[in-house]
PDB file of C-alpha atoms in Angstrom:
ATOM      1  CA  UNK A   1      10.575  30.738  25.590  1.00 52.00           C
ATOM      2  CA  UNK A   2      13.298  28.159  25.025  1.00 52.00           C
ATOM      3  CA  UNK A   3      15.251  28.356  21.807  1.00 54.00           C
ATOM      4  CA  UNK A   4      16.891  25.401  20.125  1.00 48.00           C
ATOM      5  CA  UNK A   5      20.602  25.691  19.629  1.00 48.00           C
ATOM      6  CA  UNK A   6      21.607  24.955  16.009  1.00 49.00           C
ATOM      7  CA  UNK A   7      23.353  21.725  17.020  1.00 46.00           C
ATOM      8  CA  UNK A   8      20.019  20.355  18.340  1.00 47.00           C
ATOM      9  CA  UNK A   9      18.376  20.543  14.928  1.00 44.00           C
ATOM     10  CA  UNK A  10      18.498  17.487  12.735  1.00 50.00           C
ATOM     11  CA  UNK A  11      20.886  17.627   9.803  1.00 51.00           C
ATOM     12  CA  UNK A  12      19.428  14.474   8.281  1.00 49.00           C
ATOM     13  CA  UNK A  13      20.547  13.543   4.765  1.00 55.00           C
ATOM     14  CA  UNK A  14      18.237  14.237   1.854  1.00 61.00           C
ATOM     15  CA  UNK A  15      17.593  10.523   1.416  1.00 67.00           C
ATOM     16  CA  UNK A  16      16.540  10.026   5.045  1.00 83.00           C
ATOM     17  CA  UNK A  17      13.027   9.431   6.310  1.00 90.00           C
ATOM     18  CA  UNK A  18      10.769  12.362   7.176  1.00 92.00           C
ATOM     19  CA  UNK A  19       7.127  13.334   7.655  1.00 95.00           C
ATOM     20  CA  UNK A  20       5.186  16.604   7.363  1.00 96.00           C
ATOM     21  CA  UNK A  21       1.507  17.128   8.157  1.00 96.00           C
ATOM     22  CA  UNK A  22      -0.898  19.971   7.513  1.00 96.00           C
ATOM     23  CA  UNK A  23      -4.540  20.431   8.524  1.00 95.00           C
ATOM     24  CA  UNK A  24      -6.646  22.544   6.148  1.00 94.00           C
ATOM     25  CA  UNK A  25      -9.925  24.216   7.114  1.00 95.00           C
ATOM     26  CA  UNK A  26     -12.880  23.735   4.793  1.00 95.00           C
ATOM     27  CA  UNK A  27     -12.100  26.558   2.368  1.00 95.00           C
ATOM     28  CA  UNK A  28     -11.738  27.223  -1.355  1.00 94.00           C
ATOM     29  CA  UNK A  29      -8.156  28.249  -0.544  1.00 96.00           C
ATOM     30  CA  UNK A  30      -7.290  24.698   0.571  1.00 95.00           C
ATOM     31  CA  UNK A  31      -6.057  23.193  -2.718  1.00 96.00           C
ATOM     32  CA  UNK A  32      -3.742  26.141  -3.432  1.00 96.00           C
ATOM     33  CA  UNK A  33      -2.337  26.118   0.096  1.00 97.00           C
ATOM     34  CA  UNK A  34      -1.677  22.391  -0.163  1.00 97.00           C
ATOM     35  CA  UNK A  35       0.055  22.767  -3.557  1.00 97.00           C
ATOM     36  CA  UNK A  36       2.334  25.418  -2.041  1.00 97.00           C
ATOM     37  CA  UNK A  37       3.036  23.211   1.000  1.00 97.00           C
ATOM     38  CA  UNK A  38       3.895  20.207  -1.192  1.00 97.00           C
ATOM     39  CA  UNK A  39       6.111  22.361  -3.432  1.00 97.00           C
ATOM     40  CA  UNK A  40       7.952  23.853  -0.434  1.00 97.00           C
ATOM     41  CA  UNK A  41       8.622  20.503   1.247  1.00 95.00           C
ATOM     42  CA  UNK A  42       9.562  18.524  -1.863  1.00 94.00           C
ATOM     43  CA  UNK A  43      11.722  21.322  -3.275  1.00 93.00           C
ATOM     44  CA  UNK A  44      13.625  21.511   0.000  1.00 92.00           C
ATOM     45  CA  UNK A  45      14.353  17.784  -0.224  1.00 90.00           C
ATOM     46  CA  UNK A  46      15.387  18.080  -3.882  1.00 89.00           C
ATOM     47  CA  UNK A  47      12.720  15.714  -5.196  1.00 90.00           C
ATOM     48  CA  UNK A  48      12.796  15.333  -8.984  1.00 91.00           C
ATOM     49  CA  UNK A  49      10.774  17.859 -10.961  1.00 93.00           C
ATOM     50  CA  UNK A  50       8.561  15.102 -12.418  1.00 93.00           C
ATOM     51  CA  UNK A  51       7.578  13.791  -8.986  1.00 94.00           C
ATOM     52  CA  UNK A  52       7.222  17.347  -7.659  1.00 95.00           C
ATOM     53  CA  UNK A  53       4.766  18.306 -10.409  1.00 96.00           C
ATOM     54  CA  UNK A  54       2.809  15.073 -10.120  1.00 96.00           C
ATOM     55  CA  UNK A  55       2.628  15.315  -6.317  1.00 96.00           C
ATOM     56  CA  UNK A  56       1.326  18.897  -6.485  1.00 97.00           C
ATOM     57  CA  UNK A  57      -1.376  17.898  -8.982  1.00 95.00           C
ATOM     58  CA  UNK A  58      -2.391  14.823  -6.978  1.00 96.00           C
ATOM     59  CA  UNK A  59      -2.459  16.807  -3.717  1.00 97.00           C
ATOM     60  CA  UNK A  60      -4.704  19.425  -5.277  1.00 95.00           C
ATOM     61  CA  UNK A  61      -7.066  16.806  -6.708  1.00 93.00           C
ATOM     62  CA  UNK A  62      -7.306  14.758  -3.495  1.00 94.00           C
ATOM     63  CA  UNK A  63      -7.881  17.841  -1.335  1.00 95.00           C
ATOM     64  CA  UNK A  64     -10.531  19.111  -3.753  1.00 93.00           C
ATOM     65  CA  UNK A  65     -12.273  15.712  -3.577  1.00 91.00           C
ATOM     66  CA  UNK A  66     -12.148  15.725   0.224  1.00 92.00           C
ATOM     67  CA  UNK A  67     -13.478  19.261   0.498  1.00 93.00           C
ATOM     68  CA  UNK A  68     -16.329  18.427  -1.874  1.00 90.00           C
ATOM     69  CA  UNK A  69     -17.519  15.425   0.141  1.00 87.00           C
ATOM     70  CA  UNK A  70     -17.367  16.897   3.641  1.00 90.00           C
ATOM     71  CA  UNK A  71     -17.824  20.203   5.452  1.00 92.00           C
ATOM     72  CA  UNK A  72     -14.968  19.497   7.847  1.00 92.00           C
ATOM     73  CA  UNK A  73     -11.274  20.237   7.666  1.00 94.00           C
ATOM     74  CA  UNK A  74      -8.938  17.807   5.888  1.00 95.00           C
ATOM     75  CA  UNK A  75      -5.463  16.618   6.833  1.00 95.00           C
ATOM     76  CA  UNK A  76      -2.580  16.221   4.403  1.00 97.00           C
ATOM     77  CA  UNK A  77       0.528  14.180   5.121  1.00 96.00           C
ATOM     78  CA  UNK A  78       3.781  13.831   3.206  1.00 96.00           C
ATOM     79  CA  UNK A  79       5.904  10.896   4.320  1.00 95.00           C
ATOM     80  CA  UNK A  80       9.191   9.634   2.922  1.00 93.00           C
ATOM     81  CA  UNK A  81      10.298   6.252   4.173  1.00 91.00           C
ATOM     82  CA  UNK A  82      12.060   3.281   2.674  1.00 88.00           C
ATOM     83  CA  UNK A  83      12.762   5.084  -0.609  1.00 88.00           C
ATOM     84  CA  UNK A  84       9.081   5.875  -1.172  1.00 93.00           C
ATOM     85  CA  UNK A  85       7.154   9.113  -0.984  1.00 95.00           C
ATOM     86  CA  UNK A  86       3.559   8.898   0.243  1.00 96.00           C
ATOM     87  CA  UNK A  87       1.066  11.730   0.013  1.00 97.00           C
ATOM     88  CA  UNK A  88      -2.166  11.101   1.911  1.00 96.00           C
ATOM     89  CA  UNK A  89      -5.310  13.134   2.434  1.00 96.00           C
ATOM     90  CA  UNK A  90      -7.716  12.369   5.263  1.00 94.00           C
ATOM     91  CA  UNK A  91     -11.312  13.550   5.527  1.00 94.00           C
ATOM     92  CA  UNK A  92     -14.206  12.708   7.832  1.00 92.00           C
ATOM     93  CA  UNK A  93     -16.353  11.052   5.165  1.00 91.00           C
ATOM     94  CA  UNK A  94     -16.693   7.284   5.644  1.00 87.00           C
ATOM     95  CA  UNK A  95     -17.504   6.708   1.962  1.00 86.00           C
ATOM     96  CA  UNK A  96     -14.728   5.206  -0.153  1.00 84.00           C
ATOM     97  CA  UNK A  97     -13.736   6.738  -3.492  1.00 82.00           C
ATOM     98  CA  UNK A  98     -15.322   5.236  -6.618  1.00 75.00           C
ATOM     99  CA  UNK A  99     -13.912   1.898  -7.817  1.00 66.00           C
ATOM    100  CA  UNK A 100     -13.468   3.090 -11.391  1.00 63.00           C
ATOM    101  CA  UNK A 101     -11.960   6.588 -11.258  1.00 57.00           C
ATOM    102  CA  UNK A 102     -12.786   8.851 -14.194  1.00 55.00           C
ATOM    103  CA  UNK A 103     -15.435   6.549 -15.659  1.00 57.00           C
ATOM    104  CA  UNK A 104     -18.471   8.510 -16.714  1.00 56.00           C
ATOM    105  CA  UNK A 105     -16.782  11.926 -16.817  1.00 58.00           C
ATOM    106  CA  UNK A 106     -17.692  13.667 -20.066  1.00 55.00           C
ATOM    107  CA  UNK A 107     -15.273  15.805 -22.090  1.00 58.00           C
ATOM    108  CA  UNK A 108     -16.806  19.057 -20.795  1.00 59.00           C
ATOM    109  CA  UNK A 109     -17.306  17.988 -17.165  1.00 56.00           C
ATOM    110  CA  UNK A 110     -15.441  20.072 -14.585  1.00 59.00           C
ATOM    111  CA  UNK A 111     -15.197  17.216 -12.110  1.00 62.00           C
ATOM    112  CA  UNK A 112     -14.863  13.453 -12.077  1.00 60.00           C
ATOM    113  CA  UNK A 113     -11.233  13.055 -13.140  1.00 70.00           C
ATOM    114  CA  UNK A 114      -9.314  13.607  -9.896  1.00 77.00           C
ATOM    115  CA  UNK A 115      -8.773   9.965  -9.042  1.00 83.00           C
ATOM    116  CA  UNK A 116      -8.073   9.126 -12.686  1.00 82.00           C
ATOM    117  CA  UNK A 117      -5.317  11.767 -12.616  1.00 86.00           C
ATOM    118  CA  UNK A 118      -4.069  10.360  -9.324  1.00 89.00           C
ATOM    119  CA  UNK A 119      -3.839   6.873 -10.817  1.00 89.00           C
ATOM    120  CA  UNK A 120      -2.055   8.242 -13.915  1.00 90.00           C
ATOM    121  CA  UNK A 121       0.430  10.447 -12.001  1.00 93.00           C
ATOM    122  CA  UNK A 122       1.440   8.143  -9.129  1.00 95.00           C
ATOM    123  CA  UNK A 123       3.212   4.791  -9.026  1.00 95.00           C
ATOM    124  CA  UNK A 124       0.496   3.477  -6.738  1.00 95.00           C
ATOM    125  CA  UNK A 125      -2.590   4.789  -4.975  1.00 93.00           C
ATOM    126  CA  UNK A 126      -5.358   3.528  -2.731  1.00 93.00           C
ATOM    127  CA  UNK A 127      -7.487   4.293   0.272  1.00 91.00           C
ATOM    128  CA  UNK A 128      -8.463   2.882   3.619  1.00 89.00           C
ATOM    129  CA  UNK A 129     -11.162   3.631   6.118  1.00 88.00           C
ATOM    130  CA  UNK A 130      -9.953   5.076   9.378  1.00 86.00           C
ATOM    131  CA  UNK A 131     -11.437   3.424  12.431  1.00 78.00           C
ATOM    132  CA  UNK A 132     -11.905   5.167  15.795  1.00 62.00           C
ATOM    133  CA  UNK A 133      -8.806   6.463  17.421  1.00 48.00           C
ATOM    134  CA  UNK A 134      -6.422   7.134  14.553  1.00 54.00           C
ATOM    135  CA  UNK A 135      -8.123  10.354  13.527  1.00 52.00           C
ATOM    136  CA  UNK A 136     -11.024  12.142  15.167  1.00 54.00           C
ATOM    137  CA  UNK A 137     -14.251  10.369  14.313  1.00 61.00           C
ATOM    138  CA  UNK A 138     -13.015   7.941  11.670  1.00 82.00           C
ATOM    139  CA  UNK A 139     -13.305   8.837   8.001  1.00 91.00           C
ATOM    140  CA  UNK A 140     -11.023   7.772   5.178  1.00 93.00           C
ATOM    141  CA  UNK A 141      -7.521   8.370   3.931  1.00 94.00           C
ATOM    142  CA  UNK A 142      -6.708   8.399   0.210  1.00 94.00           C
ATOM    143  CA  UNK A 143      -3.038   8.096  -0.663  1.00 95.00           C
ATOM    144  CA  UNK A 144      -0.624   8.128  -3.588  1.00 96.00           C
ATOM    145  CA  UNK A 145       2.957   6.887  -3.679  1.00 96.00           C
ATOM    146  CA  UNK A 146       6.081   7.336  -5.771  1.00 95.00           C
ATOM    147  CA  UNK A 147       9.301   5.278  -5.785  1.00 89.00           C
ATOM    148  CA  UNK A 148      12.765   6.779  -5.213  1.00 66.00           C
ATOM    149  CA  UNK A 149      11.605  10.418  -5.323  1.00 56.00           C
ATOM    150  CA  UNK A 150      14.972  12.167  -4.867  1.00 54.00           C
ATOM    151  CA  UNK A 151      16.603  14.035  -7.738  1.00 52.00           C
TER     152      UNK A 151
END
């Protein structure tokens, strides 16, 4: 096994571009694992506590939505580029999220507010269908973004 010498590892500045990805099996443990992953990555890069908390909540909600609409694994990506932080969740379902998030959810309902929370907690959010080739079998990617996320 080849080991990397310390001088081969990137010492990129905290405001540089980076990307982390995680694939989650279809499991009830998924949202908690993703929250921990988001917390670990964003804490390491000294992202503000407001963005850190919002990103953890959004990640949990988007992963929960993905796991509820498919029986397959989901993929989570954290990307920082151009002063923006993007969190995206991919699943194999070709159906887009509802156009009016949170509409119709009653005060005692346990579901139906995930995308409303995403819209409220992020600077921007959206989705796109994934066509053959980018991910296995297509599907969709739902994303949320924040501006200037460093502390």
